[in-house]
Amino acid sequence: MTPAQRCPLCRQTFFCGRGHVYSRKHQRQLKAALERLLPQVEAARKAIRAAQVERYVPEHERCCWCLCCGCEVRKHLSHGNLTVLHGGLLEHLASPEHKKATNKFWWENKAEVQMKEKFLISPQEYARFKKSMVKGLDSYEEKEDEVIKEMAAQIREVEQSRQEVVRSVLEPQAVPDPEEGSSAPGSWKGTNSHVASSSQQPSYLDLPPAPELDWMETEQPLTFIGHQDIPGVGNIHSGATPPWMVQEEEYISENQQIGPSYEEFLKEKEKQKLKKLPPDRVGANFDHSSSTSAGWLPSFGRVWNNGRRWQSRHQFKTEAAARNKQQSYKEKS
């Protein structure tokens, strides 16, 4: 009897020997598996003439399943911060191990001979890919240099504009102090007008012109609001005693407890609990403040008092036996 064999494509065990690879089901599964791998191989072939180099991202760690070798292969080739698209798959397809595994796979599964060349990369094609990869790396570096130059130019423009703004703001402060030189009000007025005119120089700021202020003129004196003192309460500026120097007797009222006490809080909490109960319950109107004696409830033995049932029964039997003995003794005497 022919030993059982396992077909990885059909995922079943067969006993017909080599006849299984010629069956319609096996050929259909083989064709579907090759069609799933073929688009990835064709995309990798397009990168032979023009290799694409991009910055590394985690998505470049994807792998693809090589049907001929029966293993996973890295789709892209990454090194550092750079990634060559489809470089890993092309390197695998051009390896001699893949060529040997492909020949074995085609022989065992009886696939179409014309399709085998589509899944192989010749050494000449791989050498051409290496040349295009070098050109792609050079072009990528040139693009990165251009981007760096553009960013540097933008940084210089921003820094230059910032220095112009700072210079325009700091120039009026270079005027000599009026106290050292001329203290005429006109000099202050001229300085303020110069500040207003210099603040309008940068057109990109689009700021409104500053008004010409003359702080030394008597027509516009500063407004005096007055002392903000609360009557009856002094402060350290008015000569009053600081709070940390006042005796404790003056702050007795502040140390008083604010709000209800803890006992009142517990009573109110109990009242809130009782409000949730039904108002017509038994004992709702009972006055708990009334005084009752200890014997208001009749004694029913140990069932109602302390102890167990057997103790009450034992006590009853003991007392009954004592009474009977005493009665019998009286009758004999």
PDB file of C-alpha atoms in Angstrom, residues 217-322:
ATOM      1  CA  GLU A 217       2.519 118.373  31.030  1.00  0.00           C
ATOM      2  CA  THR A 218       0.408 119.805  33.815  1.00  0.00           C
ATOM      3  CA  GLU A 219      -2.793 119.457  31.772  1.00  0.00           C
ATOM      4  CA  GLN A 220      -2.761 115.635  32.170  1.00  0.00           C
ATOM      5  CA  PRO A 221      -1.845 114.893  35.799  1.00  0.00           C
ATOM      6  CA  LEU A 222      -2.017 111.356  37.174  1.00  0.00           C
ATOM      7  CA  THR A 223      -5.273 110.500  38.921  1.00  0.00           C
ATOM      8  CA  PHE A 224      -5.043 109.905  42.671  1.00  0.00           C
ATOM      9  CA  ILE A 225      -7.486 107.223  43.742  1.00  0.00           C
ATOM     10  CA  GLY A 226      -6.958 107.693  47.452  1.00  0.00           C
ATOM     11  CA  HIS A 227      -6.175 105.465  50.424  1.00  0.00           C
ATOM     12  CA  GLN A 228      -8.154 102.252  50.324  1.00  0.00           C
ATOM     13  CA  ASP A 229      -8.531 101.891  54.091  1.00  0.00           C
ATOM     14  CA  ILE A 230     -11.466 100.025  55.604  1.00  0.00           C
ATOM     15  CA  PRO A 231     -12.962 102.018  58.492  1.00  0.00           C
ATOM     16  CA  GLY A 232     -12.500 100.348  61.840  1.00  0.00           C
ATOM     17  CA  VAL A 233      -9.833  97.946  60.590  1.00  0.00           C
ATOM     18  CA  GLY A 234      -6.228  98.995  60.630  1.00  0.00           C
ATOM     19  CA  ASN A 235      -3.231  97.616  58.800  1.00  0.00           C
ATOM     20  CA  ILE A 236       0.519  97.725  59.189  1.00  0.00           C
ATOM     21  CA  HIS A 237       0.740 100.822  56.958  1.00  0.00           C
ATOM     22  CA  SER A 238      -1.565 102.784  59.247  1.00  0.00           C
ATOM     23  CA  GLY A 239       0.339 101.775  62.384  1.00  0.00           C
ATOM     24  CA  ALA A 240      -1.937  98.930  63.537  1.00  0.00           C
ATOM     25  CA  THR A 241      -0.599  95.855  65.263  1.00  0.00           C
ATOM     26  CA  PRO A 242       0.268  93.036  62.848  1.00  0.00           C
ATOM     27  CA  PRO A 243      -1.891  89.915  63.064  1.00  0.00           C
ATOM     28  CA  TRP A 244       0.978  87.806  64.377  1.00  0.00           C
ATOM     29  CA  MET A 245       1.487  90.257  67.303  1.00  0.00           C
ATOM     30  CA  VAL A 246      -2.145  90.354  68.454  1.00  0.00           C
ATOM     31  CA  GLN A 247      -2.990  88.499  71.664  1.00  0.00           C
ATOM     32  CA  GLU A 248      -5.060  85.313  71.524  1.00  0.00           C
ATOM     33  CA  GLU A 249      -7.967  86.938  73.421  1.00  0.00           C
ATOM     34  CA  GLU A 250      -8.764  89.089  70.417  1.00  0.00           C
ATOM     35  CA  TYR A 251      -9.158  86.003  68.196  1.00  0.00           C
ATOM     36  CA  ILE A 252     -11.356  83.934  70.500  1.00  0.00           C
ATOM     37  CA  SER A 253     -14.361  84.549  68.294  1.00  0.00           C
ATOM     38  CA  GLU A 254     -12.451  83.249  65.270  1.00  0.00           C
ATOM     39  CA  ASN A 255     -11.578  79.977  67.056  1.00  0.00           C
ATOM     40  CA  GLN A 256     -15.199  79.175  67.750  1.00  0.00           C
ATOM     41  CA  GLN A 257     -16.611  76.121  66.089  1.00  0.00           C
ATOM     42  CA  ILE A 258     -18.489  76.863  62.902  1.00  0.00           C
ATOM     43  CA  GLY A 259     -21.503  74.763  62.045  1.00  0.00           C
ATOM     44  CA  PRO A 260     -23.146  71.860  63.939  1.00  0.00           C
ATOM     45  CA  SER A 261     -21.246  69.620  66.311  1.00  0.00           C
ATOM     46  CA  TYR A 262     -20.422  65.998  65.660  1.00  0.00           C
ATOM     47  CA  GLU A 263     -23.235  64.774  67.940  1.00  0.00           C
ATOM     48  CA  GLU A 264     -25.767  66.899  66.087  1.00  0.00           C
ATOM     49  CA  PHE A 265     -24.473  65.533  62.827  1.00  0.00           C
ATOM     50  CA  LEU A 266     -25.004  61.943  64.011  1.00  0.00           C
ATOM     51  CA  LYS A 267     -28.541  62.757  65.159  1.00  0.00           C
ATOM     52  CA  GLU A 268     -29.371  64.317  61.820  1.00  0.00           C
ATOM     53  CA  LYS A 269     -27.910  61.274  60.063  1.00  0.00           C
ATOM     54  CA  GLU A 270     -30.175  58.963  62.091  1.00  0.00           C
ATOM     55  CA  LYS A 271     -33.174  61.123  61.216  1.00  0.00           C
ATOM     56  CA  GLN A 272     -32.371  60.866  57.542  1.00  0.00           C
ATOM     57  CA  LYS A 273     -32.220  57.065  57.871  1.00  0.00           C
ATOM     58  CA  LEU A 274     -35.603  56.966  59.603  1.00  0.00           C
ATOM     59  CA  LYS A 275     -37.195  59.074  56.879  1.00  0.00           C
ATOM     60  CA  LYS A 276     -36.499  56.322  54.374  1.00  0.00           C
ATOM     61  CA  LEU A 277     -38.516  53.787  56.416  1.00  0.00           C
ATOM     62  CA  PRO A 278     -42.335  53.491  56.032  1.00  0.00           C
ATOM     63  CA  PRO A 279     -44.173  55.876  58.366  1.00  0.00           C
ATOM     64  CA  ASP A 280     -46.839  53.260  59.363  1.00  0.00           C
ATOM     65  CA  ARG A 281     -44.377  50.693  60.661  1.00  0.00           C
ATOM     66  CA  VAL A 282     -44.728  49.130  64.113  1.00  0.00           C
ATOM     67  CA  GLY A 283     -43.101  51.271  66.757  1.00  0.00           C
ATOM     68  CA  ALA A 284     -42.737  54.355  64.613  1.00  0.00           C
ATOM     69  CA  ASN A 285     -44.442  56.561  67.223  1.00  0.00           C
ATOM     70  CA  PHE A 286     -42.720  54.976  70.216  1.00  0.00           C
ATOM     71  CA  ASP A 287     -41.212  57.472  72.594  1.00  0.00           C
ATOM     72  CA  HIS A 288     -37.679  56.288  73.239  1.00  0.00           C
ATOM     73  CA  SER A 289     -37.135  58.942  75.876  1.00  0.00           C
ATOM     74  CA  SER A 290     -39.791  57.415  78.191  1.00  0.00           C
ATOM     75  CA  SER A 291     -38.509  55.449  81.169  1.00  0.00           C
ATOM     76  CA  THR A 292     -39.657  51.831  81.622  1.00  0.00           C
ATOM     77  CA  SER A 293     -38.892  49.344  84.365  1.00  0.00           C
ATOM     78  CA  ALA A 294     -36.920  46.174  83.829  1.00  0.00           C
ATOM     79  CA  GLY A 295     -39.986  43.990  84.428  1.00  0.00           C
ATOM     80  CA  TRP A 296     -42.270  45.453  81.803  1.00  0.00           C
ATOM     81  CA  LEU A 297     -41.868  42.308  79.711  1.00  0.00           C
ATOM     82  CA  PRO A 298     -42.997  39.048  81.364  1.00  0.00           C
ATOM     83  CA  SER A 299     -40.415  36.322  81.813  1.00  0.00           C
ATOM     84  CA  PHE A 300     -40.862  33.379  79.451  1.00  0.00           C
ATOM     85  CA  GLY A 301     -37.866  31.416  80.530  1.00  0.00           C
ATOM     86  CA  ARG A 302     -34.544  31.189  78.891  1.00  0.00           C
ATOM     87  CA  VAL A 303     -36.048  31.326  75.421  1.00  0.00           C
ATOM     88  CA  TRP A 304     -36.679  35.035  75.861  1.00  0.00           C
ATOM     89  CA  ASN A 305     -33.877  35.670  78.315  1.00  0.00           C
ATOM     90  CA  ASN A 306     -30.237  34.621  78.331  1.00  0.00           C
ATOM     91  CA  GLY A 307     -29.376  30.991  77.728  1.00  0.00           C
ATOM     92  CA  ARG A 308     -30.376  28.093  75.469  1.00  0.00           C
ATOM     93  CA  ARG A 309     -33.539  26.032  75.115  1.00  0.00           C
ATOM     94  CA  TRP A 310     -32.069  22.898  76.661  1.00  0.00           C
ATOM     95  CA  GLN A 311     -31.029  24.897  79.710  1.00  0.00           C
ATOM     96  CA  SER A 312     -34.622  26.038  80.215  1.00  0.00           C
ATOM     97  CA  ARG A 313     -35.894  22.470  79.792  1.00  0.00           C
ATOM     98  CA  HIS A 314     -33.240  21.127  82.141  1.00  0.00           C
ATOM     99  CA  GLN A 315     -34.098  23.751  84.747  1.00  0.00           C
ATOM    100  CA  PHE A 316     -37.815  22.939  84.485  1.00  0.00           C
ATOM    101  CA  LYS A 317     -37.192  19.238  84.911  1.00  0.00           C
ATOM    102  CA  THR A 318     -34.844  19.843  87.879  1.00  0.00           C
ATOM    103  CA  GLU A 319     -37.321  22.133  89.653  1.00  0.00           C
ATOM    104  CA  ALA A 320     -40.203  19.708  88.993  1.00  0.00           C
ATOM    105  CA  ALA A 321     -38.189  16.795  90.402  1.00  0.00           C
ATOM    106  CA  ALA A 322     -37.330  18.851  93.482  1.00  0.00           C
TER     107      ALA A 322
END
